[in-house]
CSV table of C-alpha atoms and ligand atoms in Angstrom, one decimal:
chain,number,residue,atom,x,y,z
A,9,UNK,CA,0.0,0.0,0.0
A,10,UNK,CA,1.3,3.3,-1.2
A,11,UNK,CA,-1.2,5.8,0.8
A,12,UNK,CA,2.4,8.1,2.5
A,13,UNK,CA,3.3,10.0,-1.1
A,14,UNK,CA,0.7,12.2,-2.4
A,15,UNK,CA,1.5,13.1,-6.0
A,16,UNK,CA,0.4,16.5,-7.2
A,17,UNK,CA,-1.1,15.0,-10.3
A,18,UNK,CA,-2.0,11.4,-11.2
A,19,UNK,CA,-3.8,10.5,-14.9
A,20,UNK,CA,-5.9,8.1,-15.5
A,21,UNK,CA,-6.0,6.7,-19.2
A,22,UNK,CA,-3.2,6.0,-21.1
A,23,UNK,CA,-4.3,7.1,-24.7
A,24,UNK,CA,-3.7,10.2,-26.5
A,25,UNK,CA,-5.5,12.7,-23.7
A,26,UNK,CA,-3.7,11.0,-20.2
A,27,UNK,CA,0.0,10.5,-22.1
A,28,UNK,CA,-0.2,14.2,-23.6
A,29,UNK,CA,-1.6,15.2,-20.2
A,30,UNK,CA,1.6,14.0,-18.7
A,31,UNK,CA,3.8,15.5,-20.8
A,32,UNK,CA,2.4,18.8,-19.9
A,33,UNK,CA,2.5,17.8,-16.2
A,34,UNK,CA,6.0,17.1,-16.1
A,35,UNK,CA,7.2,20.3,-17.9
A,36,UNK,CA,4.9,22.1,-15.2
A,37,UNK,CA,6.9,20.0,-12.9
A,38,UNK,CA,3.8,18.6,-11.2
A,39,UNK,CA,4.8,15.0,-10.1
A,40,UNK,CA,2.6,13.0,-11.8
A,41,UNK,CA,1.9,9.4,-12.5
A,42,UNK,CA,-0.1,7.5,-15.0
A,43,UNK,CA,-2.5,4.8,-14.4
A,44,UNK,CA,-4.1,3.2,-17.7
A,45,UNK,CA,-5.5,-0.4,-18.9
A,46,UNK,CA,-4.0,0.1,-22.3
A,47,UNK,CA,-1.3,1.6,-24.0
A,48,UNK,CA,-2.7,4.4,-26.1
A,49,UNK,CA,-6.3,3.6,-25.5
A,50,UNK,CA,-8.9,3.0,-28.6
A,51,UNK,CA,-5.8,4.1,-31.0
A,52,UNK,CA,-3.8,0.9,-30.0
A,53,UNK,CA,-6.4,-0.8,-32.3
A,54,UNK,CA,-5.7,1.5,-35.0
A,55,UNK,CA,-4.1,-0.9,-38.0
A,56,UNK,CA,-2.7,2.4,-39.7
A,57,UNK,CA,-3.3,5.9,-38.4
A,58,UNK,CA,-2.8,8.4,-41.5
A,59,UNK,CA,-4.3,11.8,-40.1
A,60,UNK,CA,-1.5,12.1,-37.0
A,61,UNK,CA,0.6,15.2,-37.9
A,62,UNK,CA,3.9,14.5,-38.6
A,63,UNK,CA,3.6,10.6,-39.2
A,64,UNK,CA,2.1,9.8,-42.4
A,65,UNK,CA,1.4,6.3,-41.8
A,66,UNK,CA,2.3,4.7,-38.2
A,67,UNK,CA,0.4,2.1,-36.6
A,68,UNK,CA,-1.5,2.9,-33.1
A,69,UNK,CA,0.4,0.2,-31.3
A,70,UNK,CA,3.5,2.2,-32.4
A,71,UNK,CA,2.3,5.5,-31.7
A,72,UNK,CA,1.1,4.4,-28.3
A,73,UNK,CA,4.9,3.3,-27.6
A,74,UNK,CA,6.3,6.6,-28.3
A,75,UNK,CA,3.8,8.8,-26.5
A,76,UNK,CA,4.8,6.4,-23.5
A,77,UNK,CA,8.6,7.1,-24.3
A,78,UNK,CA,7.9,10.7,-24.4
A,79,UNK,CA,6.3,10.7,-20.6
A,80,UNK,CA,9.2,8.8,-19.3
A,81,UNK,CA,12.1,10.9,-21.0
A,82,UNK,CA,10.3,13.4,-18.9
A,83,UNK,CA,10.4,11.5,-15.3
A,84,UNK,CA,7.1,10.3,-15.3
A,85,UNK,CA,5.7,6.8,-14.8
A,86,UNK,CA,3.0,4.8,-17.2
A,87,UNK,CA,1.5,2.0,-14.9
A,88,UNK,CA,-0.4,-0.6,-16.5
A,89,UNK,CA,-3.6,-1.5,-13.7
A,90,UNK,CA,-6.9,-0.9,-13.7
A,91,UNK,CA,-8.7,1.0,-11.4
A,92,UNK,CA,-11.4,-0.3,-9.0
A,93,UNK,CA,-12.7,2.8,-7.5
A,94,UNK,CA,-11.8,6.7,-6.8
A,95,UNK,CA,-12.7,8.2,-3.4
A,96,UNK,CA,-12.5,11.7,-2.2
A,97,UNK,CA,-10.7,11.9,1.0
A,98,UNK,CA,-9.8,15.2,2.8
A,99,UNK,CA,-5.9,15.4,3.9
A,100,UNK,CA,-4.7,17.8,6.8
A,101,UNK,CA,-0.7,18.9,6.0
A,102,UNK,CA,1.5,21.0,8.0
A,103,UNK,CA,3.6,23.1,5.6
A,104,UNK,CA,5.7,26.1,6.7
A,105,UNK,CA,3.9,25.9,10.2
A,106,UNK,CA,0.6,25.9,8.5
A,107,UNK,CA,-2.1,23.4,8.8
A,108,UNK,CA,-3.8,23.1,5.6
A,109,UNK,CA,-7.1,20.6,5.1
A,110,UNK,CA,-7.3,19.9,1.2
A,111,UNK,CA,-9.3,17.8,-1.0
A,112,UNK,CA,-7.0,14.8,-1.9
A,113,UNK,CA,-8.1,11.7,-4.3
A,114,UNK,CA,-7.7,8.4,-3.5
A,115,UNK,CA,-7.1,6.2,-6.7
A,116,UNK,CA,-7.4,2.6,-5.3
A,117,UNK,CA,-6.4,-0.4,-7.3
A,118,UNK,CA,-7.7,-3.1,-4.9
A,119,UNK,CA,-7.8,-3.2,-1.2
A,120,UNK,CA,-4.4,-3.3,-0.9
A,121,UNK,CA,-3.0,-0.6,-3.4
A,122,UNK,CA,-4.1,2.9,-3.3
A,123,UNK,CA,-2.6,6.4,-4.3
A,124,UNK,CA,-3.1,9.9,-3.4
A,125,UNK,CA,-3.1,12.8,-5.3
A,126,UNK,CA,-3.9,16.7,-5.2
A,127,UNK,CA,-5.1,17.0,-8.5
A,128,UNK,CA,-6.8,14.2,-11.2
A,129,UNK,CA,-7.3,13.4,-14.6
A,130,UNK,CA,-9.8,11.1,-16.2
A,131,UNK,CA,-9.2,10.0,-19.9
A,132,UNK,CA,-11.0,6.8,-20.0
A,133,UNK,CA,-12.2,7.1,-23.4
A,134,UNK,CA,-14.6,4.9,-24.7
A,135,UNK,CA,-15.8,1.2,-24.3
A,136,UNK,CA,-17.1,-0.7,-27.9
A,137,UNK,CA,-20.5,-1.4,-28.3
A,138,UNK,CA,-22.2,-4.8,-27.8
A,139,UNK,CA,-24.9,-5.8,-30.6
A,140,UNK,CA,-26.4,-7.8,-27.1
A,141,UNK,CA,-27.3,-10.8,-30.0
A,142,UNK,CA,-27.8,-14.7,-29.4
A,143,UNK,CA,-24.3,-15.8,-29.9
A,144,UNK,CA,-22.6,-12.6,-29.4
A,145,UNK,CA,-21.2,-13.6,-25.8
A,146,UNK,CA,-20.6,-17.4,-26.9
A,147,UNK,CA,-19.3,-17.1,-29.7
A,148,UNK,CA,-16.9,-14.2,-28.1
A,149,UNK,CA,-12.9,-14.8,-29.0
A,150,UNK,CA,-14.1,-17.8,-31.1
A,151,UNK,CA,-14.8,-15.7,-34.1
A,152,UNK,CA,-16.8,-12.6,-32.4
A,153,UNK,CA,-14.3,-9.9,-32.1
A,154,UNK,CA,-14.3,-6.2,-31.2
A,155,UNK,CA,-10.8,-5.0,-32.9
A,156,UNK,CA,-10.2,-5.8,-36.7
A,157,UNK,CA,-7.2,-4.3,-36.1
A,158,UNK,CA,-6.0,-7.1,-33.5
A,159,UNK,CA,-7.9,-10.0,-35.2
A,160,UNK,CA,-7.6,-9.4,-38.9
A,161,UNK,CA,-4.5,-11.5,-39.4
A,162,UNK,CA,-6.3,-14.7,-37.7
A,163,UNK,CA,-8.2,-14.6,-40.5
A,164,UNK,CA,-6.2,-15.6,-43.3
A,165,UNK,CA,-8.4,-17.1,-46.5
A,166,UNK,CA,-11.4,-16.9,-44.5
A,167,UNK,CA,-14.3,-15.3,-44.5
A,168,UNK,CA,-15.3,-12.4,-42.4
A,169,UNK,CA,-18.6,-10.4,-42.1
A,170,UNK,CA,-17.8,-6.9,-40.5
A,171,UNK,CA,-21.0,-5.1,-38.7
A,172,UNK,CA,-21.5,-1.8,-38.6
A,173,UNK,CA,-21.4,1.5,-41.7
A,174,UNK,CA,-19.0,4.4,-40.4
A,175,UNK,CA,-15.1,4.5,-39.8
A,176,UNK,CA,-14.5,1.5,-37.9
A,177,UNK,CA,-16.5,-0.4,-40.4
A,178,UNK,CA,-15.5,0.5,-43.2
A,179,UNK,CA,-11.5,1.0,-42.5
A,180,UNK,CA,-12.2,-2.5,-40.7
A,181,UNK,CA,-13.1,-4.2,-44.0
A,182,UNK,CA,-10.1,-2.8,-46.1
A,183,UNK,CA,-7.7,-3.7,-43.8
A,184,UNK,CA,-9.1,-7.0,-43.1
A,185,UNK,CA,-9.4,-7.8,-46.7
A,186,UNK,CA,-5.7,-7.8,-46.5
A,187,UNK,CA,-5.8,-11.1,-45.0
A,188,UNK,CA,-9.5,-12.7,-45.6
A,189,UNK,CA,-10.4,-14.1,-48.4
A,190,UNK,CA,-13.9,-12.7,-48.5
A,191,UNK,CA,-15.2,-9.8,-46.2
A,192,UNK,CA,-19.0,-8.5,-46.0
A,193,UNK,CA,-20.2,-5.5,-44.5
A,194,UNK,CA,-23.5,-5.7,-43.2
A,195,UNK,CA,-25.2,-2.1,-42.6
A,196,UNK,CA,-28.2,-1.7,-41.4
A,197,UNK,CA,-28.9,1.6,-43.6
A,198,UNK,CA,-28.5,2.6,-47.6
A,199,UNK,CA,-25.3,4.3,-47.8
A,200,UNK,CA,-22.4,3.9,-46.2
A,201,UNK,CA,-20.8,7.0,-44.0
A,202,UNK,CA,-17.6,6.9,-43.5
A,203,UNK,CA,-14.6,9.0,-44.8
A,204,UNK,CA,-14.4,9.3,-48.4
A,205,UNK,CA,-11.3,8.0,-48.4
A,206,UNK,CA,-12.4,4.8,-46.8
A,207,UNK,CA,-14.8,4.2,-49.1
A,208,UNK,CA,-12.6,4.6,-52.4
A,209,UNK,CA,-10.6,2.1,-50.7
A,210,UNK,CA,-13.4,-0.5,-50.1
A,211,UNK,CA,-15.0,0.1,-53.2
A,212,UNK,CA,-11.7,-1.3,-54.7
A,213,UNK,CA,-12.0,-4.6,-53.0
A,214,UNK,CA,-15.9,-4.8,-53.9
A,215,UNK,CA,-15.0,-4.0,-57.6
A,216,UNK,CA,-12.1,-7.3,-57.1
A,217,UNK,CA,-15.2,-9.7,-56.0
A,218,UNK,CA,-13.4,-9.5,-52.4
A,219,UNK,CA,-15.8,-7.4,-50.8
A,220,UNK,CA,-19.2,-7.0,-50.5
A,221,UNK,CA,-21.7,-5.0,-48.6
A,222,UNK,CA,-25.2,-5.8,-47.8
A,223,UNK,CA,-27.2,-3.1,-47.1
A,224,UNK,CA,-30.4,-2.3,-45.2
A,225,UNK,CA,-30.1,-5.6,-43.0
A,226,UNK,CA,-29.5,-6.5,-39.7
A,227,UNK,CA,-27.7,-9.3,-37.7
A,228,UNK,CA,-29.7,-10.8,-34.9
A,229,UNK,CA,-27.9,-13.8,-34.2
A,230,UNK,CA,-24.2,-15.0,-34.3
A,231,UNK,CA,-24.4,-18.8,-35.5
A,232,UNK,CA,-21.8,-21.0,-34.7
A,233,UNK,CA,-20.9,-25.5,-34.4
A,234,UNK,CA,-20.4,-24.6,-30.5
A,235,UNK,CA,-16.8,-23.9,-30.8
A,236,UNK,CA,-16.6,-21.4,-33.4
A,237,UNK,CA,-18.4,-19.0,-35.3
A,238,UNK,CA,-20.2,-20.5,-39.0
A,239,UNK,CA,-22.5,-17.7,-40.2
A,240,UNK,CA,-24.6,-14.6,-38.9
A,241,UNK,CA,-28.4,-15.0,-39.4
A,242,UNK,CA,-30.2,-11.9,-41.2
A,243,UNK,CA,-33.3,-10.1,-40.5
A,244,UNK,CA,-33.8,-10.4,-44.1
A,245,UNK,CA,-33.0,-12.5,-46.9
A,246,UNK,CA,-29.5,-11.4,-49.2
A,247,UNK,CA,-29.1,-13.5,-52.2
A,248,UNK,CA,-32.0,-15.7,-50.8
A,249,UNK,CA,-30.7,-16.8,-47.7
A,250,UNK,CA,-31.7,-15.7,-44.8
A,251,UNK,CA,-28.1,-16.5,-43.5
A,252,UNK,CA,-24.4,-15.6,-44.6
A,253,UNK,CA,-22.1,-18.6,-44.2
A,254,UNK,CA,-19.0,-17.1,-42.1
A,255,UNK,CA,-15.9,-17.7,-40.1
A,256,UNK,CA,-15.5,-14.5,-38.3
A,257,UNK,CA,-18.2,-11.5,-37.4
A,258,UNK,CA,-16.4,-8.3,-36.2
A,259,UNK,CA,-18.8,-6.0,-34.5
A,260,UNK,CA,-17.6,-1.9,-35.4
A,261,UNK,CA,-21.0,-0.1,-34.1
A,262,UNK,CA,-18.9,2.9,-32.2
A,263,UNK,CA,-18.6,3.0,-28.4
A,264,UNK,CA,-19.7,4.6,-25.5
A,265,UNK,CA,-17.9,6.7,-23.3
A,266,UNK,CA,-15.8,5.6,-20.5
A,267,UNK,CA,-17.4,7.0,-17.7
A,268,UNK,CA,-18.2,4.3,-15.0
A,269,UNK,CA,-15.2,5.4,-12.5
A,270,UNK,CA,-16.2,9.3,-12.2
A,271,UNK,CA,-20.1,8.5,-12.3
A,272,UNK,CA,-19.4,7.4,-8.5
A,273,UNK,CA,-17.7,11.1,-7.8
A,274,UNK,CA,-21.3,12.6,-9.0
A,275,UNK,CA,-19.6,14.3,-12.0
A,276,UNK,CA,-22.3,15.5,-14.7
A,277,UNK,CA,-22.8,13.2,-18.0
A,278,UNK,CA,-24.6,15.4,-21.0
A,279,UNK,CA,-27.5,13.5,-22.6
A,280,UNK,CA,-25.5,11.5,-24.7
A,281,UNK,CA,-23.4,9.6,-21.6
A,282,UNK,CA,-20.1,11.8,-21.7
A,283,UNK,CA,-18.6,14.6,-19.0
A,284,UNK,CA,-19.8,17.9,-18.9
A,285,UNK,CA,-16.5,20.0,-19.1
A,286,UNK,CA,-16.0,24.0,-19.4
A,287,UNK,CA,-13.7,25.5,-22.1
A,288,UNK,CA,-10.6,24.3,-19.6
A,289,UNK,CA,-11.5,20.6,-19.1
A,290,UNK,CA,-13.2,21.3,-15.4
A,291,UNK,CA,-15.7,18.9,-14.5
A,292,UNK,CA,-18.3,19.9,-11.8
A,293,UNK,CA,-16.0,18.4,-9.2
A,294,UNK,CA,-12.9,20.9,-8.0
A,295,UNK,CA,-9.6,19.2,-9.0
A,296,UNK,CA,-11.1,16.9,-11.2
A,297,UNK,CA,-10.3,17.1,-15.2
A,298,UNK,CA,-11.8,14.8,-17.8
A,299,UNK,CA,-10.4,15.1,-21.1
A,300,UNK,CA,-10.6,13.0,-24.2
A,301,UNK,CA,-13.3,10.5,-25.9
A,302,UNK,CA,-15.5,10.5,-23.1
A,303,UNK,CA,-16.1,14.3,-22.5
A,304,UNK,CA,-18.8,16.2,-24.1
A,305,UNK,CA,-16.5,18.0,-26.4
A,306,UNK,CA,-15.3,15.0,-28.3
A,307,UNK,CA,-19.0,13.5,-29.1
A,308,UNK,CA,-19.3,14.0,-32.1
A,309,UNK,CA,-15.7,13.9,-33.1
A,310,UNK,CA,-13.6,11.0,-31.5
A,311,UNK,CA,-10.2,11.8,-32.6
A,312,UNK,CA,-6.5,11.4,-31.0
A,313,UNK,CA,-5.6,15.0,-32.3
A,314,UNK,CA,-9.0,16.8,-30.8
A,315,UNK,CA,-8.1,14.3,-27.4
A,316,UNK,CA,-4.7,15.7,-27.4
A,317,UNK,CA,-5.2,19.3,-27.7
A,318,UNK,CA,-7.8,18.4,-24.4
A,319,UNK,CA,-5.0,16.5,-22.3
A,320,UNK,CA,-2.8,19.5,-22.6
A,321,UNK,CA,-5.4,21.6,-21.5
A,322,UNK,CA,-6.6,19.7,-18.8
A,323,UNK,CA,-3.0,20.0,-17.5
A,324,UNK,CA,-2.2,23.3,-17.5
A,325,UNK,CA,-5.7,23.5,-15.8
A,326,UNK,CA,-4.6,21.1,-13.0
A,327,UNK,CA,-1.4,23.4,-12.7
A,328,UNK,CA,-3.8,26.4,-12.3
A,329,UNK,CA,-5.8,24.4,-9.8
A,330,UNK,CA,-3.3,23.4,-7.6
A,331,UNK,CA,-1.1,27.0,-7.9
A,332,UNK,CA,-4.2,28.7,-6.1
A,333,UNK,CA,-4.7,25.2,-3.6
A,334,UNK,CA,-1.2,25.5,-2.1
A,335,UNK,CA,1.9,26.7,-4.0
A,336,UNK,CA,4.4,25.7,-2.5
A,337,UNK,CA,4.2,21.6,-2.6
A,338,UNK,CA,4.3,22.5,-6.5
A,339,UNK,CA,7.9,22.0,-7.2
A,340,UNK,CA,9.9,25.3,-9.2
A,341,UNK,CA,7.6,27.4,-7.9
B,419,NDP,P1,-19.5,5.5,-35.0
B,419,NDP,O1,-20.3,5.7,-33.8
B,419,NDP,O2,-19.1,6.6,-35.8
B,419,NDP,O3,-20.4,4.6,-36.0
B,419,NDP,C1,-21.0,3.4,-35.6
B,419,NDP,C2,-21.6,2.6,-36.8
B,419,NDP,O4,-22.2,1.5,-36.3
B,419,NDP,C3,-22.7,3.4,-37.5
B,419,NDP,O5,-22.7,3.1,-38.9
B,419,NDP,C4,-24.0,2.9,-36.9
B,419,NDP,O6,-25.1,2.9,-37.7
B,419,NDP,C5,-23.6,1.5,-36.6
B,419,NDP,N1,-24.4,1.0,-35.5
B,419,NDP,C6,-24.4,1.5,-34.2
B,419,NDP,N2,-25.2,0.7,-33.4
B,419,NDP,C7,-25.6,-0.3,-34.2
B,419,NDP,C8,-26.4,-1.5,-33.9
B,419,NDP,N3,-26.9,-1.7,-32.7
B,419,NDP,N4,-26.6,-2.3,-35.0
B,419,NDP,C9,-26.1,-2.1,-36.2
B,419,NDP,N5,-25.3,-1.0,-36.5
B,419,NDP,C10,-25.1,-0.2,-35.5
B,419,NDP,O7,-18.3,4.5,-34.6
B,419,NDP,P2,-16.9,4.2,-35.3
B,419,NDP,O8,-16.3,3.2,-34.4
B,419,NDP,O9,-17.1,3.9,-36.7
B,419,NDP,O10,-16.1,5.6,-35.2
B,419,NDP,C11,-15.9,6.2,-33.9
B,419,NDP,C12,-15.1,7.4,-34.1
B,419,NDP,O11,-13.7,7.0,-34.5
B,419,NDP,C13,-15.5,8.4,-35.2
B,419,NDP,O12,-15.3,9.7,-34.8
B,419,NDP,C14,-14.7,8.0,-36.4
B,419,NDP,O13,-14.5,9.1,-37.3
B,419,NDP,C15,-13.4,7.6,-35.7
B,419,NDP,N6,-12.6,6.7,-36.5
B,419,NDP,C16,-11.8,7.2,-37.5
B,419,NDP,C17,-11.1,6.4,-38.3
B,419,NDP,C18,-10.2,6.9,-39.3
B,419,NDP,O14,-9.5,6.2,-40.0
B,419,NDP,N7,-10.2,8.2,-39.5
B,419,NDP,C19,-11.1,4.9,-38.2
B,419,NDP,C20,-12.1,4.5,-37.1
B,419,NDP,C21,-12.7,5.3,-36.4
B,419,NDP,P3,-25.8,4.3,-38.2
B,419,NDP,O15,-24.9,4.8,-39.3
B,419,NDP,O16,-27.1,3.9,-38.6
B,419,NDP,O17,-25.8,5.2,-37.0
């Protein structure tokens, strides 16, 4: 148990908002530690990330590994747990002769491990959607996957059906067309809406006979021999089956926003499930900064550059923040 250091700062998330958070932490010479599940968060899926200025191709697995290099150049530490609960706690400190009661969060990984901190960011992201289909959970890591970008290459001359009609989708079927030797997307609406670019791309694999997309239609149930997935059954027939014969199902229907931890502080969630935050990345809570996918800012637009911009921001905010608490614990002050 580590409950005798308080750190001035501690992040949790370890995606594009936390590890940029850091960064700006340690140049504001807060001590500061990072506590995330994943390196780089929902970009760690990323098979090729081609809007990241500066790189014009780079993977998310490799991108993750130099934002992490980047926070430890600078003296901080990425920790790879997850987090079981926040609690507030209120901490009395003598400094120069002066009692001072302050607000102090309690990150606690279990029972047994728990750290302290002045200050906190949450950049939790997002969580992927379930379809919540018969076969969905049984079939899960037996065909059903999440991340195209982690299972594509399982899925060498096979045949996968992809679920879903926007980025994810339709990046998902390019890249896993690499490796399958069929891939369907199966969209529940008329047109597909993803970028442009995407869909130049996947049209090119429809027009080789690789690809195909069935529109209007929806899955509602994962078929499978009771080890492994065989086909996904239709809520209408395509090509007069009411059933597509294949070997993997990837589900890409977006996410929601990673909000379970803070929900217990009381923070405030907008209508669509992410965190109220003002122009600086304050939540309703003093000392408590949410910043990335799962604030209210990055609804509509879930991007690693927009959660970026927000992690800075959030730091300098938690500098601000703990300035005005008590100067000087803040170290170069
Ligand atoms: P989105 O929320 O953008 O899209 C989800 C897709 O899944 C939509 O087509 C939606 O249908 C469909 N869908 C949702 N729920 C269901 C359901 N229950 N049954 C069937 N279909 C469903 O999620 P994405 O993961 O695609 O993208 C998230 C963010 O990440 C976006 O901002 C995107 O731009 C970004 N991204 C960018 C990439 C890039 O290369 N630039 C790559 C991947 C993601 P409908 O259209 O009917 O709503």
């Amino acid at each position: 148990m580590n409950n005798q250091l308080v750190y001035d700062l501690i992040i949790i998330g370890a995606g594009p908002a936390g590890l940029t958070a850091s960064i700006y932490a340690s140049r504001y010479k807060l001590s500061n530690l990072v506590i995330g599940k994943t390196l780089g968060g929902e970009i760690s899926l990323a098979h090729k990330v081609e809007n990241y200025p500066g790189f014009i191709s780079i993977s998310g697995l490799d991108l993750g590994e130099k934002w992490q290099q980047h926070v430890e150049a600078l003296g901080a530490q990425v920790m790879f747990k997850e987090v079981g609960r926040i609690n507030i706690v209120s901490k009395t400190t003598k400094k120069e002769n002066l009692a001072q009661s302050s607000r102090v969060f309690e990150i606690e990984i279990n029972e047994q491990e728990k750290y302290q901190t002045r200050a906190l960011i949450v950049a939790t992201g997002s969580e992927r959607k379930r379809l919540n289909i018969a076969g969905e959970k049984e079939y899960m890591g037996k065909g059903v996957s999440y991340c195209h970008t982690c299972d594509a290459p399982f899925f060498k001359e096979k045949t996968v059906a992809i679920i879903g009609g926007a980025d994810s989708a339709v990046s998902g079927g390019v890249h896993t067309a690499e490796y399958a030797s069929k891939v369907y997307i199966i969209y529940r609406k008329d047109e597909l809406r993803s970028e442009p670019i995407w869909q130049e791309e996947w049209q090119k694999i429809e027009g080789s006979g690789k690809g195909e997309t069935i529109y209007n239609t929806n899955v509602i149930e994962i078929q499978g021999d009771g080890t492994k997935v065989t086909g996904v059954k239709l809520d209408k027939p395509y090509k007069k089956s009411d059933s597509v014969k294949t070997d993997g199902v990837f589900i890409e229907i977006g996410s929601v926003p990673g909000t379970s931890l803070v929900q217990s502080l009381g923070v405030k969630l907008d209508e669509t499930g992410h965190v109220v935050v003002d122009d600086n990345m304050n939540t309703n809570i003093p000392g408590l900064f949410c910043a990335g996918d799962m604030v209210s800012k990055s609804a509509k637009f879930k991007q690693a550059t927009l959660a970026i911009g927000q992690g800075s921001l959030a730091a300098a905010s938690a500098y601000q923040y703990l300035k005005k608490q008590s100067a000087p614990s803040i170290r170069g002050i």
